[in-house]
PDB file of C-alpha atoms and ligand atoms in Angstrom:
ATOM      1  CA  UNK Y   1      -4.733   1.775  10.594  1.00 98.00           C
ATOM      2  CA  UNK Y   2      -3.958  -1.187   8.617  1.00 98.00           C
ATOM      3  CA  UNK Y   3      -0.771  -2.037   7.517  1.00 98.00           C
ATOM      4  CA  UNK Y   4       0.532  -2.874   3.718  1.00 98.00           C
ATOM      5  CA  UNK Y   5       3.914  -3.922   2.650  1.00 98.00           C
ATOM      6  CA  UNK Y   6       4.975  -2.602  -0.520  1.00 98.00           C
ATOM      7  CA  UNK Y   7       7.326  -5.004  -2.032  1.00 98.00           C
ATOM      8  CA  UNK Y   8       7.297  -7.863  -4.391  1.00 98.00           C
ATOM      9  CA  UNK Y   9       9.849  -9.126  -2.403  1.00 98.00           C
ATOM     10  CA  UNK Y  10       8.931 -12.580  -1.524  1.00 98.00           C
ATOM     11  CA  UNK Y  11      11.420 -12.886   1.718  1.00 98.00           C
ATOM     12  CA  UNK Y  12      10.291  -9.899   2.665  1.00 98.00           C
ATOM     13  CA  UNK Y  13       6.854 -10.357   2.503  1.00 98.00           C
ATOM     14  CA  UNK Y  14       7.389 -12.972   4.545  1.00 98.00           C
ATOM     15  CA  UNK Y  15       9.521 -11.904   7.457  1.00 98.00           C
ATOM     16  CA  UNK Y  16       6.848  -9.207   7.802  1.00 98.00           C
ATOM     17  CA  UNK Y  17       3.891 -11.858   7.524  1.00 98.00           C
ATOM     18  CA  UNK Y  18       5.428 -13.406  10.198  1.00 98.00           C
ATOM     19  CA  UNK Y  19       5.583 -10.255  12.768  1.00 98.00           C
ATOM     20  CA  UNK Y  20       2.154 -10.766  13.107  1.00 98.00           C
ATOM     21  CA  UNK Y  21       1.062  -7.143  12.159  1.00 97.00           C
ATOM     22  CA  UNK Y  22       0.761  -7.498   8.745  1.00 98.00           C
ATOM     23  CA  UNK Y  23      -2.263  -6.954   6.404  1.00 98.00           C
ATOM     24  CA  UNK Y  24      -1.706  -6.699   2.873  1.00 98.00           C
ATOM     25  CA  UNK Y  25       0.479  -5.799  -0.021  1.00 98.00           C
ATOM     26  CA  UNK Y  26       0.644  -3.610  -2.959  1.00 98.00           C
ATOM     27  CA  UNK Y  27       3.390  -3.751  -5.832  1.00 98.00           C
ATOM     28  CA  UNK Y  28       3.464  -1.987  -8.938  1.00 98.00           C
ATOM     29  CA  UNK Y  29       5.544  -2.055 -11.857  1.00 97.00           C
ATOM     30  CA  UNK Y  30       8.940  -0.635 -10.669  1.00 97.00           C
ATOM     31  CA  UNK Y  31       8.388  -3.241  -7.888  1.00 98.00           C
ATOM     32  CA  UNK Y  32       7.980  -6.132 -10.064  1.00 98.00           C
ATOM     33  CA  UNK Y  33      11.613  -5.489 -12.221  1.00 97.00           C
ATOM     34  CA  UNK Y  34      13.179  -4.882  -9.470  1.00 97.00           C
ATOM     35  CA  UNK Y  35      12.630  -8.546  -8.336  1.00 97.00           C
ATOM     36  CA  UNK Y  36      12.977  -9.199 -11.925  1.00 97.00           C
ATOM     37  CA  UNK Y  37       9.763 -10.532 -12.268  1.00 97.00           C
ATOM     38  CA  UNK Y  38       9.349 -10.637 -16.340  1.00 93.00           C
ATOM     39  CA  UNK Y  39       6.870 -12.404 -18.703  1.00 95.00           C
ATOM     40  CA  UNK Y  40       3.309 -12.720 -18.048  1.00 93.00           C
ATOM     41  CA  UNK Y  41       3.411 -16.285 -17.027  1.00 96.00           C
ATOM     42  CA  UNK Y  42       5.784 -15.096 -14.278  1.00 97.00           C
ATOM     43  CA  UNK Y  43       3.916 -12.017 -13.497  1.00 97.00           C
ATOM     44  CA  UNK Y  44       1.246 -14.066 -12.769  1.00 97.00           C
ATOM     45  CA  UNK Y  45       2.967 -16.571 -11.107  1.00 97.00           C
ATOM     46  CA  UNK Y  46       4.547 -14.016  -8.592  1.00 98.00           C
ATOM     47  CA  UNK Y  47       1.156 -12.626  -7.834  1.00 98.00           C
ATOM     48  CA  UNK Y  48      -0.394 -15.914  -6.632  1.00 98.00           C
ATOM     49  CA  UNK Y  49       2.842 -16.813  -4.701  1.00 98.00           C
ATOM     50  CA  UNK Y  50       2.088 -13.635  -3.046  1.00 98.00           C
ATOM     51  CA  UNK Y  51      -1.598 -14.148  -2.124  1.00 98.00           C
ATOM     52  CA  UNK Y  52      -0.494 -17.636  -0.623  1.00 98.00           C
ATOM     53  CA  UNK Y  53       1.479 -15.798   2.007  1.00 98.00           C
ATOM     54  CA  UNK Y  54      -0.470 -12.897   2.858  1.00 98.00           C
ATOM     55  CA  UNK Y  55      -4.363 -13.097   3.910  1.00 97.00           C
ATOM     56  CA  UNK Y  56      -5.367  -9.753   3.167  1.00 98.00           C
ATOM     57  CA  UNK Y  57      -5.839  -7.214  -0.257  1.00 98.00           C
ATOM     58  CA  UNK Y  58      -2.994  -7.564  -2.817  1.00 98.00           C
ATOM     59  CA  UNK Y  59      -2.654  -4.544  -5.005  1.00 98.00           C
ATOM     60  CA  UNK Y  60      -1.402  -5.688  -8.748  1.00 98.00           C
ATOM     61  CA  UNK Y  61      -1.695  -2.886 -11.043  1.00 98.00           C
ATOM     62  CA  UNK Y  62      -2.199  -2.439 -14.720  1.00 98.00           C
ATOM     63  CA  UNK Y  63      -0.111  -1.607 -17.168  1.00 97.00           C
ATOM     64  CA  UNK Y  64      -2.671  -0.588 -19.751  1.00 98.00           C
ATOM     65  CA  UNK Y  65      -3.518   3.219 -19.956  1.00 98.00           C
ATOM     66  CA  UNK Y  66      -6.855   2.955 -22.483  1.00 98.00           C
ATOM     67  CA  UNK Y  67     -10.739   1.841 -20.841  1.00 98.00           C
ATOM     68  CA  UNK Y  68     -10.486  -1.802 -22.676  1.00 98.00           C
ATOM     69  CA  UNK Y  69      -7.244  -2.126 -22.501  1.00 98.00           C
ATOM     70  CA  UNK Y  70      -7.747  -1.560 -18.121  1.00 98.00           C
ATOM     71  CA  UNK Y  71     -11.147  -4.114 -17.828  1.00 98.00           C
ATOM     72  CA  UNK Y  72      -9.449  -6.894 -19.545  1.00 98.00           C
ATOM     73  CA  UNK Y  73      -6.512  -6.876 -17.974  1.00 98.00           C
ATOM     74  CA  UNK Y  74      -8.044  -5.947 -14.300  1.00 98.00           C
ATOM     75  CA  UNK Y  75     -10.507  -9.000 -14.969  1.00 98.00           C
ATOM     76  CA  UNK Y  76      -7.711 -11.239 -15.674  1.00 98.00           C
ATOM     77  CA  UNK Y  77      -5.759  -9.978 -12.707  1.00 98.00           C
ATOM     78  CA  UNK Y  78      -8.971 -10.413 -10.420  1.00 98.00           C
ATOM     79  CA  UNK Y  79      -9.606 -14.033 -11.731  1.00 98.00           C
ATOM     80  CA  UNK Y  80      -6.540 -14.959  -9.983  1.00 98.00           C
ATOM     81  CA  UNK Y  81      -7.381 -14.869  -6.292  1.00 98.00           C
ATOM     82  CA  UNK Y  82      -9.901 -12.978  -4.163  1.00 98.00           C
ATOM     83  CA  UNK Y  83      -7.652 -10.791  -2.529  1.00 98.00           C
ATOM     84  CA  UNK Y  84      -6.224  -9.105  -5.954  1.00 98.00           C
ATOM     85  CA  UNK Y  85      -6.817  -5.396  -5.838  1.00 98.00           C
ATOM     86  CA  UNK Y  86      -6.907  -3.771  -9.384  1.00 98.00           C
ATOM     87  CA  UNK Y  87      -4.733  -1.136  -9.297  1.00 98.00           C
ATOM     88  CA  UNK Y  88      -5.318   1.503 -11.867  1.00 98.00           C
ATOM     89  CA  UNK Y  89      -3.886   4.796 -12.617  1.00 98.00           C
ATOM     90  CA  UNK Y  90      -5.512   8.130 -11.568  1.00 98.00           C
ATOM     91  CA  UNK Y  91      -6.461   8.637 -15.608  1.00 98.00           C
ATOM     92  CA  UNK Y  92      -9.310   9.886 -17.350  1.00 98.00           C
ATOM     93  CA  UNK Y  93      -9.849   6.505 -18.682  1.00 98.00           C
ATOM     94  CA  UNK Y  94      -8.931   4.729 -15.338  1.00 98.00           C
ATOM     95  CA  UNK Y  95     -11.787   6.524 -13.940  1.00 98.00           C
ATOM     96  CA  UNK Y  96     -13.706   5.399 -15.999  1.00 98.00           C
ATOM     97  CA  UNK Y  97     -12.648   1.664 -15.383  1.00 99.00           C
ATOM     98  CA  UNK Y  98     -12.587   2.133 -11.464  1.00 99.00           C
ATOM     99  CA  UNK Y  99     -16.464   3.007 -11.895  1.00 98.00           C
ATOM    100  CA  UNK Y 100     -17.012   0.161 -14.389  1.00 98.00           C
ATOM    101  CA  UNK Y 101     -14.647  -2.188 -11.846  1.00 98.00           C
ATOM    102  CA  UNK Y 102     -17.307  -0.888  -8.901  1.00 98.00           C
ATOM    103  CA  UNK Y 103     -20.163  -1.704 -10.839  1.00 98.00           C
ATOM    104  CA  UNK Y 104     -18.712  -5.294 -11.193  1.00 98.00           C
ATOM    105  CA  UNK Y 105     -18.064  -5.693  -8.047  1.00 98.00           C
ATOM    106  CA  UNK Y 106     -13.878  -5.764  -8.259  1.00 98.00           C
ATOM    107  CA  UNK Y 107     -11.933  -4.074  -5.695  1.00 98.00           C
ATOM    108  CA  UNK Y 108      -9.395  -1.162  -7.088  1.00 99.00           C
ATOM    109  CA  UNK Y 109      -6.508   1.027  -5.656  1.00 99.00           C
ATOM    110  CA  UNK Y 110      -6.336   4.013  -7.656  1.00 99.00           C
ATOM    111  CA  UNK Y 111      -2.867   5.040  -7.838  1.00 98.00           C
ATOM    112  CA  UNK Y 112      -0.492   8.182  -8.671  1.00 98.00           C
ATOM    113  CA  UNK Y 113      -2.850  10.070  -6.527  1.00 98.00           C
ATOM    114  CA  UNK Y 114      -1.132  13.424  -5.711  1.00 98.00           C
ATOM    115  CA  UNK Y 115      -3.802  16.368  -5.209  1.00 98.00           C
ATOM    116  CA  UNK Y 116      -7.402  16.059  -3.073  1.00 98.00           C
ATOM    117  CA  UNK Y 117      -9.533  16.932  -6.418  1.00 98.00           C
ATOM    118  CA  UNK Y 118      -8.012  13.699  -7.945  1.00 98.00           C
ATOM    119  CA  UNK Y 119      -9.266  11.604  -4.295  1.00 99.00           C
ATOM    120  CA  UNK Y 120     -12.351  13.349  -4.889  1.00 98.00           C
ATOM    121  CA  UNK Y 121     -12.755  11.746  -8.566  1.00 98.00           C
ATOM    122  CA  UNK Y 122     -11.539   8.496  -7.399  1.00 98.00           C
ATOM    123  CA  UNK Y 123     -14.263   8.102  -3.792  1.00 98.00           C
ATOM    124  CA  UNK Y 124     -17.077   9.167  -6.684  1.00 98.00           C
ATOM    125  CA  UNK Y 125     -15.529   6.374  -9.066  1.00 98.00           C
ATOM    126  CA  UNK Y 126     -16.006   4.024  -6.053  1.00 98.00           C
ATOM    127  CA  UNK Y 127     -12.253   3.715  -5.834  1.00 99.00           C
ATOM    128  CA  UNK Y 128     -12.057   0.458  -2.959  1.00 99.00           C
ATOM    129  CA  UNK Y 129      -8.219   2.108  -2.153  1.00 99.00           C
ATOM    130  CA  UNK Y 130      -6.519   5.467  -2.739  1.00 99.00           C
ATOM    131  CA  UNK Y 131      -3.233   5.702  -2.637  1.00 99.00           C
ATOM    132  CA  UNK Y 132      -1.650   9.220  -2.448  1.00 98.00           C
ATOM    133  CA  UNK Y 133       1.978   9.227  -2.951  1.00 98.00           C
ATOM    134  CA  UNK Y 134       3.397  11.173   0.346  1.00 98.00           C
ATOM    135  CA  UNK Y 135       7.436  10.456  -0.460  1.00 98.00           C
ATOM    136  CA  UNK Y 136       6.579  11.902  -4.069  1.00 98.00           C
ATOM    137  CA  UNK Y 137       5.237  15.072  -2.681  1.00 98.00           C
ATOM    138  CA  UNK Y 138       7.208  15.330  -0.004  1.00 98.00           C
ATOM    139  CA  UNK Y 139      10.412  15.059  -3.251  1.00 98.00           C
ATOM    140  CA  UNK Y 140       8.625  18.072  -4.744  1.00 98.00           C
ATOM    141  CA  UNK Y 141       8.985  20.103  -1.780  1.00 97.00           C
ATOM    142  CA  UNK Y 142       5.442  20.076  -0.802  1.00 97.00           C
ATOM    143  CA  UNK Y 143       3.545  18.598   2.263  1.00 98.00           C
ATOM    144  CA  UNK Y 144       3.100  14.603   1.678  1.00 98.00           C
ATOM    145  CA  UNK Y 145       1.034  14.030   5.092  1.00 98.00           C
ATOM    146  CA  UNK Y 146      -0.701  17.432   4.861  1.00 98.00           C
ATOM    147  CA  UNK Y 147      -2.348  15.766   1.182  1.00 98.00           C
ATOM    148  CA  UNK Y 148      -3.474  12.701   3.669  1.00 98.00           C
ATOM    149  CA  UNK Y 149      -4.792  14.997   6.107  1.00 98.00           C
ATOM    150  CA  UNK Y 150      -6.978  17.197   3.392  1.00 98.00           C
ATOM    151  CA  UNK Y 151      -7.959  13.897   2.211  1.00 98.00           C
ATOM    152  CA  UNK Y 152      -9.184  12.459   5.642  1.00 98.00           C
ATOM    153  CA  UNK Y 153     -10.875  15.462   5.873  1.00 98.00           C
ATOM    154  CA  UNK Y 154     -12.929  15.406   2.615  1.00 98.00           C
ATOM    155  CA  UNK Y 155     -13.979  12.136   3.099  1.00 98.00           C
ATOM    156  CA  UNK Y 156     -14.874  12.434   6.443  1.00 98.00           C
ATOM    157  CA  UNK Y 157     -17.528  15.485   5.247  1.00 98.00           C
ATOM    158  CA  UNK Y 158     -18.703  14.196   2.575  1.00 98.00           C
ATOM    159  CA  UNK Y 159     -18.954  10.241   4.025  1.00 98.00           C
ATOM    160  CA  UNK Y 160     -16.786   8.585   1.228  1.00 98.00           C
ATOM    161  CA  UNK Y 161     -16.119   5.112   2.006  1.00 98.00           C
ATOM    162  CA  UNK Y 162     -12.731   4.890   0.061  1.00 98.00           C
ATOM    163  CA  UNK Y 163     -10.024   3.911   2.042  1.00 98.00           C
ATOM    164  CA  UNK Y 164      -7.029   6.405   2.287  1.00 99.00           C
ATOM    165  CA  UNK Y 165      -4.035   4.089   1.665  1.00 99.00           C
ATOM    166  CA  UNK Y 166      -0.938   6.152   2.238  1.00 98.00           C
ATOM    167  CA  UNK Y 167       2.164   5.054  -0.179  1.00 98.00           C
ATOM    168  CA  UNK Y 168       5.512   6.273  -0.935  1.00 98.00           C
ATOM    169  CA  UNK Y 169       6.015   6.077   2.314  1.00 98.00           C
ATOM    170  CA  UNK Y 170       9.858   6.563   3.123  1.00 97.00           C
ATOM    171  CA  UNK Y 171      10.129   5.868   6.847  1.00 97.00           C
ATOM    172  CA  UNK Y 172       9.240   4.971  10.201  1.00 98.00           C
ATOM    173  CA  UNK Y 173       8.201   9.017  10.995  1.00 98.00           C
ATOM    174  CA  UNK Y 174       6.048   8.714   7.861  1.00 98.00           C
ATOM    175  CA  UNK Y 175       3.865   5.930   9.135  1.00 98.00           C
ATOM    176  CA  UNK Y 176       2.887   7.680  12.363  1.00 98.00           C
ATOM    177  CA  UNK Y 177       2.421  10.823  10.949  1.00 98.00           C
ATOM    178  CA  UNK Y 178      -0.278   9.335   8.650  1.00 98.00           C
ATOM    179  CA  UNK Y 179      -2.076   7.389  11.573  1.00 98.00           C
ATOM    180  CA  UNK Y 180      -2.463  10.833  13.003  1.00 98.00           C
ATOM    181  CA  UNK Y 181      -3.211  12.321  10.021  1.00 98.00           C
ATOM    182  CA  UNK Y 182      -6.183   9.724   9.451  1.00 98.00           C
ATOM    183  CA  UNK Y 183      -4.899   6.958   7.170  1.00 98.00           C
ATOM    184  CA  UNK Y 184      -6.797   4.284   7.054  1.00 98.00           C
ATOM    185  CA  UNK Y 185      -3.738   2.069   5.972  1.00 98.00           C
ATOM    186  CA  UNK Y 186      -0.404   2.401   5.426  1.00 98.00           C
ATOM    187  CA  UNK Y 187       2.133   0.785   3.106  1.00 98.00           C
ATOM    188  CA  UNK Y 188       5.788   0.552   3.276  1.00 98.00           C
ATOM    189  CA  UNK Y 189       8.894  -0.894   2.951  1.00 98.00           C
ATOM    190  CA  UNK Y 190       9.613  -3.580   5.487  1.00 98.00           C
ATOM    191  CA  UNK Y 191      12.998  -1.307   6.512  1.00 98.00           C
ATOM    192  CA  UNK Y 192      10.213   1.344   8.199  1.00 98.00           C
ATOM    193  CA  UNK Y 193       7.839  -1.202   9.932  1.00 98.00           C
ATOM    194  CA  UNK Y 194      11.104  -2.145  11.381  1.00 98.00           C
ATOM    195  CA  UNK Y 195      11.740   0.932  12.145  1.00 98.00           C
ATOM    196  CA  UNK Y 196       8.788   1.803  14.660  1.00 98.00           C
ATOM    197  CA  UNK Y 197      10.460  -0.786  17.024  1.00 97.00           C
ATOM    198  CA  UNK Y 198      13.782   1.128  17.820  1.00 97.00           C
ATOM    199  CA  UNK Y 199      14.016   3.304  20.736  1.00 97.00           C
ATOM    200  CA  UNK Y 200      17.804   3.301  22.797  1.00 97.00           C
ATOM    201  CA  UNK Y 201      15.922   3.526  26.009  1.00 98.00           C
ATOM    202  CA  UNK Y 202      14.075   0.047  25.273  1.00 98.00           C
ATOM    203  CA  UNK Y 203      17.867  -1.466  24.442  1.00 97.00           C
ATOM    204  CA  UNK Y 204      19.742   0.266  27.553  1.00 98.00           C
ATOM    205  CA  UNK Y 205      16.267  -0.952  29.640  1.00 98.00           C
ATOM    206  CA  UNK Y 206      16.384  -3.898  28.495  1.00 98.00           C
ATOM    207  CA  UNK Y 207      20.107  -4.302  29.062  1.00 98.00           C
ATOM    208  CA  UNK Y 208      19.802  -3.402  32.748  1.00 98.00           C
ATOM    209  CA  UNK Y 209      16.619  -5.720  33.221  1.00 98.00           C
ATOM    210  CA  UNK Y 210      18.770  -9.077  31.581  1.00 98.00           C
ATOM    211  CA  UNK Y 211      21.998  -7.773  34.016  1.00 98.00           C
ATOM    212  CA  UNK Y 212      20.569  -7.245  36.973  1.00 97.00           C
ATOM    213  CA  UNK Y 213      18.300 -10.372  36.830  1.00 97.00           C
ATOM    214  CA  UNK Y 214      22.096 -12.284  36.493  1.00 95.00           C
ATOM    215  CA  UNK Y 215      23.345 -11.031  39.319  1.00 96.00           C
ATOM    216  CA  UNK Y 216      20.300 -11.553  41.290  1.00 95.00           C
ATOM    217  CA  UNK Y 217      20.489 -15.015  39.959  1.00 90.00           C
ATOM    218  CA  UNK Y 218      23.842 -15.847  41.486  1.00 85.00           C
TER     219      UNK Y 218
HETATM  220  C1  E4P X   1       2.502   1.865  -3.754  1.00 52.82           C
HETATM  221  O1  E4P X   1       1.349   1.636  -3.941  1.00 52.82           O
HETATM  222  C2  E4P X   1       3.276   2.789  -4.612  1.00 52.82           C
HETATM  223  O2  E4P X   1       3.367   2.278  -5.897  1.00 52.82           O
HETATM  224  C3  E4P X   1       4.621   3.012  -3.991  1.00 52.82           C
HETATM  225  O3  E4P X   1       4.422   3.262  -2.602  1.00 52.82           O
HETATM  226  C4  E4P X   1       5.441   4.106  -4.627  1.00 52.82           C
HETATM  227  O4  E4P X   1       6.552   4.352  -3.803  1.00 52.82           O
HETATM  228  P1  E4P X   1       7.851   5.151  -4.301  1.00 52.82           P
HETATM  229  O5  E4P X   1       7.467   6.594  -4.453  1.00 52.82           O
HETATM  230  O6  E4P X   1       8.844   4.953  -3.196  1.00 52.82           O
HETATM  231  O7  E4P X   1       8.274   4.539  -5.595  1.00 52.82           O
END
């Protein structure tokens, strides 16, 4: 399973670059404010500086909802490195665009994916990414990591080669839930990667290990 940070959070990015485990990125919108990344010029900006830290997919996504609207601004966004992912919305007329995107040879996340008929559309669109929103569902009071596992089970049958990208994700449990559940990546918030390394046996271990080589030591 690979793994994704999902942040535009350029120190963050980094500090997870540097673990040595990390393989791409996604943002959206919400992302992008947050880090108060306005103006296209910056926008733009932002994503390169992001593509020059990570070597691996980049998801930037679209903020146009109509089929011209999507392919010039998903062209644009492409133009800018080779790892930009388009990411579109899981519309009628972001279908559309994913299929014209596949044609053209551009890779695309289709986002806002919440049911398995909607990863269904998106595989036959030629979708590179889906990303099913577990947190979302899991708000709703529904099964987030049961949607992966219907997923990973549908595309398994019917040989879809769009990968299952897991988002929303919320913590550490999350991520290895979806690696059993058949993710084929995984994208978080650096707080959960972090996350998967605590365990207060490794700490007291390691403790005990450091103290007793000390007083072997004197
Ligand atoms: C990533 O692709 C999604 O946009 C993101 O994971 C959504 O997460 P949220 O539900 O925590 O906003």
């Amino acid at each position: 399973m690979l793994f994704f940070i999902d942040t535009a959070n350029l120190d963050q990015i980094k500090e997870a670059n540097d673990l040595g485990i990390l393989d791409g990125v996604t943002t959206n919108p919400s992302l992008m404010a947050k880090e108060g990344i306005t103006g296209q010029a910056n926008i733009i900006k932002h994503y390169v500086d992001i593509c020059n830290i990570v070597d691996g997919p980049v998801s930037a996504e679209v903020i146009s909802t109509d089929f011209n609207g999507i392919i010039e601004e998903g062209k644009r966004l492409a133009d800018l490195h080779d790892n930009i992912v388009v990411k579109v919305p899981m519309i009628k007329d972001g279908i559309k665009a994913i299929a014209w995107f596949t044609e053209h040879d551009i890779a695309t996340n289709c986002t806002l994916v919440f049911s398995a008929g909607q990863a269904i559309l998106a595989a036959k669109a030629g979708a590179t990414f889906l990303s099913p929103f577990i947190g979302r569902v899991d708000d709703t009071n529904w099964d987030g990591v049961s949607l992966i596992k219907d997923i990973a089970e549908i595309y398994a049958i019917q040989g879809y080669e769009t990968s299952i990208l897991a988002a929303s994700v919320r913590n550490s449990k999350h991520i290895v839930d979806c690696a059993k559940a058949g993710a084929d990546v995984v994208t978080c918030p650096l707080s959960a990667i972090l996350g998967l390394l605590k365990h207060p046996l490794t700490d007291i271990g390691l403790e005990q290990f450091l103290a007793d080589h000390q007083k072997a030591a004197k």
